[in-house]
Short mmCIF file of C-alpha atoms in Angstrom, two decimals:
data_model
loop_
_atom_site.label_atom_id
_atom_site.label_comp_id
_atom_site.label_asym_id
_atom_site.label_seq_id
_atom_site.Cartn_x
_atom_site.Cartn_y
_atom_site.Cartn_z
CA MET A 151 -24.54 -6.20 22.35
CA THR A 152 -24.15 -3.11 20.24
CA PHE A 153 -21.42 -2.01 22.58
CA LEU A 154 -19.55 -5.23 21.90
CA PHE A 155 -20.02 -4.69 18.17
CA ASP A 156 -18.60 -1.17 18.45
CA LEU A 157 -15.70 -2.54 20.44
CA ILE A 158 -14.88 -5.10 17.74
CA ILE A 159 -15.00 -2.45 15.01
CA SER A 160 -12.80 -0.13 17.05
CA PHE A 161 -10.31 -2.92 17.65
CA LEU A 162 -10.15 -3.68 13.91
CA LEU A 163 -9.58 0.01 13.16
CA TRP A 164 -6.75 0.45 15.63
CA ALA A 165 -5.12 -2.83 14.58
CA GLY A 166 -5.15 -1.73 10.95
CA LEU A 167 -3.76 1.67 11.88
CA PHE A 168 -1.01 -0.02 13.88
CA PHE A 169 0.04 -2.17 10.93
CA LEU A 170 -0.01 0.76 8.51
CA PHE A 171 2.15 2.80 10.88
CA VAL A 172 4.61 -0.07 11.28
CA GLY A 173 4.87 -0.25 7.50
CA THR A 174 5.49 3.48 7.32
CA ILE A 175 8.21 3.37 9.98
CA GLY A 176 9.84 0.49 8.14
CA LEU A 177 9.70 2.45 4.89
CA ILE A 178 11.47 5.37 6.55
CA ARG A 179 14.03 3.66 8.74
CA LEU A 180 15.22 0.48 7.01
CA PRO A 181 18.51 0.70 5.13
CA ASP A 182 17.76 -0.95 1.81
CA LEU A 183 15.18 -1.09 -0.98
CA TYR A 184 14.50 -4.78 -0.46
CA THR A 185 14.00 -4.47 3.28
CA ARG A 186 11.75 -1.45 2.74
CA MET A 187 9.62 -3.45 0.33
CA HIS A 188 9.61 -6.31 2.83
CA ALA A 189 8.15 -3.94 5.41
CA THR A 190 5.63 -2.07 3.29
CA SER A 191 4.10 -4.80 1.14
CA LYS A 192 3.03 -7.13 3.94
CA CYS A 193 2.10 -4.49 6.52
CA ASP A 194 0.11 -2.42 4.05
CA THR A 195 -1.81 -5.41 2.76
CA LEU A 196 -2.80 -6.58 6.24
CA GLY A 197 -3.61 -3.11 7.61
CA THR A 198 -5.72 -2.22 4.59
CA GLY A 199 -7.64 -5.48 4.93
CA LEU A 200 -8.37 -4.84 8.61
CA ILE A 201 -9.57 -1.25 8.09
CA LEU A 202 -11.71 -2.22 5.10
CA LEU A 203 -13.23 -5.04 7.19
CA ALA A 204 -14.14 -2.49 9.86
CA VAL A 205 -15.76 -0.25 7.23
CA ILE A 206 -17.63 -3.25 5.75
CA LEU A 207 -19.10 -4.07 9.18
CA GLN A 208 -20.31 -0.50 9.54
CA VAL A 209 -21.82 0.53 6.17
CA PRO A 210 -25.62 0.28 5.77
CA GLY A 211 -26.25 -0.98 2.22
CA TYR A 212 -25.37 -3.92 0.02
CA ASN A 213 -23.99 -1.71 -2.76
CA GLU A 214 -21.31 -0.32 -0.50
CA ILE A 215 -20.45 -3.77 0.84
CA ILE A 216 -19.97 -5.08 -2.69
CA LYS A 217 -17.77 -2.12 -3.65
CA LEU A 218 -15.68 -2.43 -0.49
CA VAL A 219 -15.16 -6.17 -1.00
CA LEU A 220 -14.09 -5.45 -4.58
CA LEU A 221 -11.69 -2.79 -3.29
CA GLY A 222 -10.23 -5.22 -0.80
CA VAL A 223 -9.76 -7.87 -3.47
CA PHE A 224 -8.06 -5.32 -5.74
CA ILE A 225 -5.63 -4.22 -3.06
CA TRP A 226 -4.91 -7.76 -1.89
CA THR A 227 -3.95 -8.73 -5.43
CA ILE A 228 -2.30 -5.49 -6.53
CA ASN A 229 0.10 -5.13 -3.60
CA PRO A 230 1.91 -8.49 -3.98
CA VAL A 231 2.07 -8.09 -7.76
CA VAL A 232 3.63 -4.63 -7.44
CA ALA A 233 6.08 -5.89 -4.81
CA HIS A 234 7.13 -8.75 -7.09
CA ILE A 235 7.58 -6.51 -10.14
CA MET A 236 9.51 -3.84 -8.26
CA GLY A 237 11.77 -6.44 -6.66
CA HIS A 238 12.44 -8.02 -10.05
CA THR A 239 13.18 -4.66 -11.64
CA ALA A 240 15.45 -3.54 -8.80
CA TYR A 241 17.36 -6.84 -8.95
CA LEU A 242 17.89 -6.50 -12.69
CA ARG A 243 19.00 -2.90 -12.36
CA GLY A 244 21.54 -3.79 -9.69
CA GLU A 245 20.04 -1.81 -6.89
CA HIS A 246 22.12 -0.90 -3.84
CA HIS A 247 21.86 -3.42 -1.02
CA THR A 248 23.25 -3.74 2.47
CA PRO A 249 26.58 -5.58 2.66
CA SER A 250 25.28 -8.47 4.75
CA THR A 251 22.69 -9.48 2.16
CA PHE A 252 22.75 -13.14 1.18
CA PHE A 253 22.58 -13.40 -2.59
CA LYS A 254 21.82 -16.36 -4.76
CA ASP A 255 22.32 -15.98 -8.48
CA CYS A 256 18.88 -16.80 -9.74
CA TYR A 257 19.44 -15.49 -13.26
CA ASP A 258 22.28 -15.74 -15.72
CA THR A 259 22.74 -12.00 -15.42
CA PRO A 260 23.25 -11.64 -11.78
CA TYR A 261 23.52 -9.00 -9.36
CA PRO A 262 24.89 -5.57 -8.67
CA GLY A 263 28.10 -4.58 -10.27
CA LYS A 264 27.93 -6.98 -13.18
CA GLU A 265 27.04 -6.17 -16.74
CA MET A 266 23.48 -6.93 -17.72
CA SER A 267 24.01 -8.56 -21.07
CA GLY A 268 21.30 -10.76 -22.45
CA LYS A 269 18.69 -9.00 -20.40
CA GLU A 270 15.87 -10.33 -22.56
CA ASP A 271 16.51 -13.95 -21.66
CA VAL A 272 15.98 -13.74 -17.96
CA HIS A 273 12.42 -15.00 -18.16
CA ALA A 274 13.42 -18.18 -19.95
CA MET B 26 -20.17 19.65 12.94
CA LEU B 27 -18.07 17.18 14.88
CA SER B 28 -20.73 16.77 17.57
CA GLU B 29 -23.25 15.58 14.98
CA LEU B 30 -21.27 12.41 14.41
CA THR B 31 -21.67 9.35 16.57
CA PHE B 32 -18.81 8.18 18.73
CA LEU B 33 -17.79 5.45 16.31
CA GLU B 34 -17.82 7.88 13.40
CA GLN B 35 -15.54 10.16 15.37
CA ILE B 36 -13.14 7.23 15.76
CA PHE B 37 -13.30 6.62 12.01
CA LEU B 38 -12.49 10.28 11.38
CA GLY B 39 -9.59 10.18 13.84
CA VAL B 40 -8.16 7.11 12.11
CA ALA B 41 -8.43 8.91 8.77
CA ILE B 42 -6.54 11.91 10.17
CA LEU B 43 -3.79 9.71 11.60
CA LEU B 44 -3.52 7.91 8.25
CA THR B 45 -3.05 11.28 6.59
CA ALA B 46 -0.12 11.92 8.94
CA ALA B 47 1.33 8.51 7.97
CA THR B 48 0.94 9.45 4.30
CA PHE B 49 3.01 12.56 4.84
CA LEU B 50 5.63 10.43 6.59
CA CYS B 51 5.77 8.24 3.49
CA LEU B 52 6.29 11.36 1.40
CA TYR B 53 9.68 11.74 3.12
CA ARG B 54 10.94 8.59 1.42
CA ALA B 55 9.48 9.72 -1.90
CA VAL B 56 11.41 13.00 -1.71
CA VAL B 57 14.83 11.93 -0.40
CA GLY B 58 14.83 8.29 -1.54
CA PRO B 59 18.23 7.46 -2.97
CA SER B 60 17.07 5.48 -5.98
CA GLU B 61 14.12 5.55 -8.34
CA ALA B 62 12.71 2.25 -7.10
CA ASP B 63 12.48 3.67 -3.58
CA ARG B 64 10.31 6.49 -4.87
CA ILE B 65 8.07 4.11 -6.79
CA VAL B 66 7.56 1.89 -3.73
CA SER B 67 6.80 4.96 -1.62
CA ILE B 68 4.29 6.31 -4.14
CA ASN B 69 2.60 2.92 -4.21
CA VAL B 70 2.29 2.95 -0.42
CA ILE B 71 0.84 6.46 -0.59
CA GLY B 72 -1.73 5.26 -3.14
CA THR B 73 -2.80 2.36 -0.93
CA LYS B 74 -3.21 4.63 2.08
CA THR B 75 -5.17 7.14 -0.01
CA VAL B 76 -7.64 4.43 -1.03
CA VAL B 77 -8.21 3.58 2.64
CA ILE B 78 -8.65 7.27 3.53
CA ILE B 79 -11.22 7.73 0.75
CA SER B 80 -13.18 4.71 2.04
CA LEU B 81 -13.19 6.12 5.57
CA VAL B 82 -14.32 9.55 4.37
CA SER B 83 -17.07 7.87 2.33
CA LEU B 84 -18.31 6.15 5.48
CA VAL B 85 -18.17 9.21 7.71
CA PHE B 86 -19.91 11.60 5.33
CA HIS B 87 -22.41 9.06 3.93
CA GLN B 88 -21.36 9.57 0.31
CA GLU B 89 -21.54 6.25 -1.51
CA PHE B 90 -20.00 7.41 -4.77
CA PHE B 91 -16.65 8.09 -3.08
CA LEU B 92 -16.15 4.33 -3.20
CA ASP B 93 -16.19 4.49 -7.00
CA VAL B 94 -13.48 7.12 -6.77
CA ALA B 95 -11.46 4.78 -4.53
CA LEU B 96 -11.83 1.88 -6.99
CA VAL B 97 -10.68 3.98 -9.92
CA TYR B 98 -7.82 5.42 -7.87
CA ALA B 99 -6.57 1.94 -6.95
CA LEU B 100 -6.63 0.74 -10.55
CA ILE B 101 -4.95 3.87 -11.94
CA SER B 102 -2.23 3.68 -9.27
CA PHE B 103 -1.62 0.04 -10.20
CA VAL B 104 -1.35 0.79 -13.92
CA ALA B 105 1.00 3.72 -13.30
CA THR B 106 3.27 1.61 -11.12
CA ILE B 107 3.40 -1.20 -13.67
CA GLY B 108 4.19 1.28 -16.45
CA VAL B 109 7.01 2.94 -14.57
CA ALA B 110 8.44 -0.45 -13.55
CA LYS B 111 8.44 -1.61 -17.17
CA TYR B 112 10.11 1.62 -18.23
CA MET B 113 12.77 1.19 -15.54
CA GLU B 114 13.48 -2.37 -16.61
CA LYS B 115 13.56 -2.02 -20.39
CA GLY B 116 14.35 1.64 -20.93
CA VAL B 117 11.48 2.05 -23.39
CA LEU B 118 7.72 1.84 -23.31
CA GLU B 119 6.54 -0.22 -26.20
#
């Protein structure tokens, strides 16, 4: 029984490591800021959750479990928020993108190459 | 020292070492990234991985207070990223 438990924890660890490595490879190899963020935000969130779950199943005390759950909640909320804010900022700054990107003008001050006048009104 | 750990703790330590290698791979994008936003995204990924590494080290060496360090590190990394993003968008910090 304890062998099965160890096996489950080991599987969670290697799965989390796999996802974190996939995110890293995507960060290095993909051509564009948006595709890099697409790779890192999702893969990092999932891999971190898996590894923290493995650590939660292994620690002895309740204090550590509470802290680790809090850490997981922080990361699971912080990563999407940071991805959203960086994507918004990069879009407003007119970041370089690959030529085959499909764009939809979601603000009045659209995308790369155009002047960003009225930048304050984009949240309206 | 390595033989004092159990088998599962050795696996935890190996995962932490491999994550350190992945962190250095992320540092490549932070150094040569063409734009500023690339560097910010890369630094954020490095911060997330560092939090995981600190948790693993806390488990392996039985030091509970390392988890407090990980919590504070996550929050400070978040605030720094938000601040830099706001500076990049508006040009000022106000």
